[in-house]
Amino acid sequence: MDLRVLTDEKLLQLLRANNEQAFKEIYTRYWKLIFDAAWHRLGSRETAKELVQTIFLRIWEKRHSIHIIHLQGYLKTAIKNSVVNYIEATMVHKKYLQHVVHTGSATCQGTESALTFHELSQAIEKAIALLPEKTRTVFRLSRFGHLTIREIATSLNISEKAVEYHITQSLKTLRLYLKEYLDIAL
């Protein structure tokens, strides 16, 4: 059966019935449209690819429960929201780092510590980069976006327990990665 001739509604029905070919057709039909929208807004091909992949992954994972009426409109809205969330998280993170560097430099003046706040913020960035994508997203929304567990669960369409798990995992990883910095600080 040539899925290219099917309507979006029929493809969504097949998707709900676990038809991987229907999912591939939806991806083939729409990935470039939403990738271009993200790339145009962000100017970063890698970030745009990551956001598009996350949207399609979420559709596949939630294929049994997701209720999409107009597929193209759903995807356009999903990528727009993903871009906005990414930009907000990035801006909050940059403001936080600027605050740490600014207040940290005033606090650390005169100390003999070889560790600067700039180095610490770089180490934090490296540690965050080690986290799996979903855990990293949850951590950024929690710590830099100052969202509650419930708000994160709602925005990412996952359970509150999953949010708690991701936060716990990220803090464990950060503690291990930043252990030497914590030892120096103490």
Short mmCIF file of C-alpha atoms in Angstrom, two decimals:
data_model
loop_
_atom_site.label_atom_id
_atom_site.label_comp_id
_atom_site.label_asym_id
_atom_site.label_seq_id
_atom_site.Cartn_x
_atom_site.Cartn_y
_atom_site.Cartn_z
CA MET A 1 0.00 0.00 0.00
CA ASP A 2 1.37 3.42 -0.97
CA LEU A 3 1.03 5.51 2.18
CA ARG A 4 1.92 8.71 0.33
CA VAL A 5 -1.63 8.93 -1.03
CA LEU A 6 -3.29 8.59 2.38
CA THR A 7 -4.73 11.55 4.27
CA ASP A 8 -3.20 12.70 7.53
CA GLU A 9 -6.28 11.39 9.36
CA LYS A 10 -5.78 7.88 7.93
CA LEU A 11 -2.07 8.00 8.77
CA LEU A 12 -2.91 8.95 12.35
CA GLN A 13 -5.32 6.00 12.59
CA LEU A 14 -2.60 3.66 11.35
CA LEU A 15 -0.12 5.26 13.76
CA ARG A 16 -2.43 4.53 16.70
CA ALA A 17 -2.46 0.91 15.48
CA ASN A 18 1.37 0.77 15.80
CA ASN A 19 2.03 1.05 12.07
CA GLU A 20 5.67 2.12 11.79
CA GLN A 21 5.32 2.82 8.06
CA ALA A 22 2.58 5.36 8.82
CA PHE A 23 4.91 7.04 11.32
CA LYS A 24 7.71 7.12 8.73
CA GLU A 25 5.33 8.69 6.20
CA ILE A 26 4.25 11.36 8.70
CA TYR A 27 7.92 12.05 9.45
CA THR A 28 8.84 12.20 5.75
CA ARG A 29 5.87 14.41 4.97
CA TYR A 30 6.43 16.98 7.71
CA TRP A 31 9.97 16.91 9.12
CA LYS A 32 11.33 19.52 6.69
CA LEU A 33 8.42 21.89 7.32
CA ILE A 34 8.96 21.98 11.08
CA PHE A 35 12.76 21.79 10.81
CA ASP A 36 12.76 24.89 8.59
CA ALA A 37 10.47 26.71 11.05
CA ALA A 38 12.79 25.91 13.96
CA TRP A 39 15.97 26.66 12.04
CA HIS A 40 14.58 29.99 10.85
CA ARG A 41 13.78 31.03 14.44
CA LEU A 42 16.92 29.66 16.11
CA GLY A 43 19.62 29.92 13.46
CA SER A 44 21.06 26.63 14.69
CA ARG A 45 20.72 23.49 12.59
CA GLU A 46 21.72 21.20 15.47
CA THR A 47 19.24 22.68 17.93
CA ALA A 48 16.50 22.64 15.28
CA LYS A 49 17.23 18.96 14.56
CA GLU A 50 17.11 18.14 18.26
CA LEU A 51 13.77 19.88 18.76
CA VAL A 52 12.25 18.19 15.67
CA GLN A 53 13.48 14.78 16.82
CA THR A 54 11.99 15.34 20.26
CA ILE A 55 8.59 16.20 18.77
CA PHE A 56 8.51 13.11 16.58
CA LEU A 57 9.78 10.93 19.40
CA ARG A 58 7.00 12.23 21.64
CA ILE A 59 4.42 11.49 18.93
CA TRP A 60 5.67 7.92 18.60
CA GLU A 61 5.83 7.36 22.35
CA LYS A 62 2.33 8.78 22.88
CA ARG A 63 0.80 7.34 19.70
CA HIS A 64 -1.92 5.47 21.63
CA SER A 65 -3.08 8.40 23.73
CA ILE A 66 -2.32 11.47 21.65
CA HIS A 67 -5.36 13.14 20.09
CA ILE A 68 -4.37 15.07 16.99
CA ILE A 69 -7.14 16.51 14.87
CA HIS A 70 -5.12 18.55 12.35
CA LEU A 71 -1.61 17.09 12.01
CA GLN A 72 0.10 19.98 10.23
CA GLY A 73 -1.33 22.52 12.67
CA TYR A 74 -0.35 20.34 15.62
CA LEU A 75 3.24 20.06 14.36
CA LYS A 76 3.56 23.78 13.67
CA THR A 77 2.29 24.59 17.16
CA ALA A 78 4.53 21.95 18.73
CA ILE A 79 7.68 23.31 17.08
CA LYS A 80 6.73 26.89 17.91
CA ASN A 81 6.27 25.96 21.58
CA SER A 82 9.50 23.96 21.61
CA VAL A 83 11.44 26.89 20.18
CA VAL A 84 9.91 29.32 22.69
CA ASN A 85 10.68 26.97 25.60
CA TYR A 86 14.24 26.49 24.35
CA ILE A 87 14.83 30.23 23.98
CA GLU A 88 13.36 30.96 27.41
CA ALA A 89 15.48 28.27 29.05
CA THR A 90 18.59 29.56 27.28
CA MET A 91 17.92 33.15 28.33
CA VAL A 92 17.30 32.19 31.95
CA HIS A 93 20.46 30.09 31.95
CA LYS A 94 22.56 32.95 30.52
CA LYS A 95 21.16 35.39 33.09
CA TYR A 96 21.95 32.91 35.85
CA LEU A 97 25.53 32.47 34.65
CA GLN A 98 25.97 36.24 34.40
CA HIS A 99 24.64 36.58 37.93
CA VAL A 100 27.00 33.87 39.21
CA VAL A 101 29.98 35.45 37.49
CA HIS A 102 29.05 38.95 38.68
CA THR A 103 28.29 38.09 42.30
CA GLY A 104 30.98 35.45 42.39
CA SER A 105 33.69 37.82 41.26
CA ALA A 106 32.75 40.28 43.99
CA THR A 107 32.70 37.52 46.59
CA CYS A 108 35.93 35.87 45.53
CA GLN A 109 38.07 39.00 45.28
CA GLY A 110 40.93 38.76 47.67
CA THR A 111 40.76 35.02 48.19
CA GLU A 112 43.64 32.75 47.33
CA SER A 113 41.42 30.21 45.62
CA ALA A 114 42.65 29.24 42.17
CA LEU A 115 39.13 28.25 41.21
CA THR A 116 37.24 31.12 39.62
CA PHE A 117 33.51 31.29 39.17
CA HIS A 118 34.07 31.30 35.43
CA GLU A 119 35.79 27.93 35.67
CA LEU A 120 33.03 26.61 37.90
CA SER A 121 30.32 27.74 35.49
CA GLN A 122 32.19 26.03 32.65
CA ALA A 123 32.41 22.86 34.72
CA ILE A 124 28.69 23.06 35.43
CA GLU A 125 27.99 23.45 31.71
CA LYS A 126 30.14 20.40 30.91
CA ALA A 127 28.37 18.37 33.60
CA ILE A 128 24.95 19.39 32.28
CA ALA A 129 26.03 18.43 28.75
CA LEU A 130 26.77 14.90 30.01
CA LEU A 131 23.15 14.39 31.02
CA PRO A 132 20.77 12.51 28.73
CA GLU A 133 18.60 14.87 26.66
CA LYS A 134 15.36 14.45 28.64
CA THR A 135 17.17 14.69 31.99
CA ARG A 136 19.03 17.79 30.80
CA THR A 137 15.76 19.41 29.68
CA VAL A 138 14.05 18.68 33.00
CA PHE A 139 17.07 19.97 34.95
CA ARG A 140 17.23 23.22 32.98
CA LEU A 141 13.50 23.84 33.39
CA SER A 142 13.75 23.11 37.11
CA ARG A 143 16.90 24.96 38.03
CA PHE A 144 17.17 27.71 35.41
CA GLY A 145 13.53 28.06 34.41
CA HIS A 146 12.37 27.88 38.03
CA LEU A 147 9.38 25.72 37.07
CA THR A 148 7.65 23.47 39.58
CA ILE A 149 7.57 19.71 39.14
CA ARG A 150 3.93 19.96 38.08
CA GLU A 151 4.69 22.69 35.51
CA ILE A 152 7.55 20.66 34.05
CA ALA A 153 5.39 17.52 33.90
CA THR A 154 2.68 19.44 32.08
CA SER A 155 5.00 21.18 29.62
CA LEU A 156 6.87 17.96 28.73
CA ASN A 157 3.78 15.78 28.92
CA ILE A 158 5.35 13.33 31.39
CA SER A 159 4.38 12.25 34.89
CA GLU A 160 5.47 14.14 38.01
CA LYS A 161 7.29 11.00 39.16
CA ALA A 162 9.29 11.03 35.91
CA VAL A 163 10.22 14.68 36.54
CA GLU A 164 11.37 13.82 40.07
CA TYR A 165 13.40 10.92 38.70
CA HIS A 166 15.13 13.11 36.10
CA ILE A 167 15.94 15.79 38.70
CA THR A 168 17.36 13.18 41.08
CA GLN A 169 19.47 11.63 38.31
CA SER A 170 20.80 15.02 37.19
CA LEU A 171 21.76 16.01 40.73
CA LYS A 172 23.58 12.68 41.25
CA THR A 173 25.52 13.18 38.02
CA LEU A 174 26.35 16.79 38.85
CA ARG A 175 27.52 15.86 42.35
CA LEU A 176 29.84 13.21 40.93
CA TYR A 177 31.17 15.41 38.14
CA LEU A 178 31.62 18.47 40.35
CA LYS A 179 32.94 16.57 43.38
CA GLU A 180 36.43 18.06 43.15
CA TYR A 181 34.99 21.58 42.97
CA LEU A 182 32.80 20.91 46.00
CA ASP A 183 35.79 19.55 47.94
CA ILE A 184 37.80 22.69 47.13
CA ALA A 185 34.91 24.96 48.13
CA LEU A 186 34.53 23.21 51.47
#
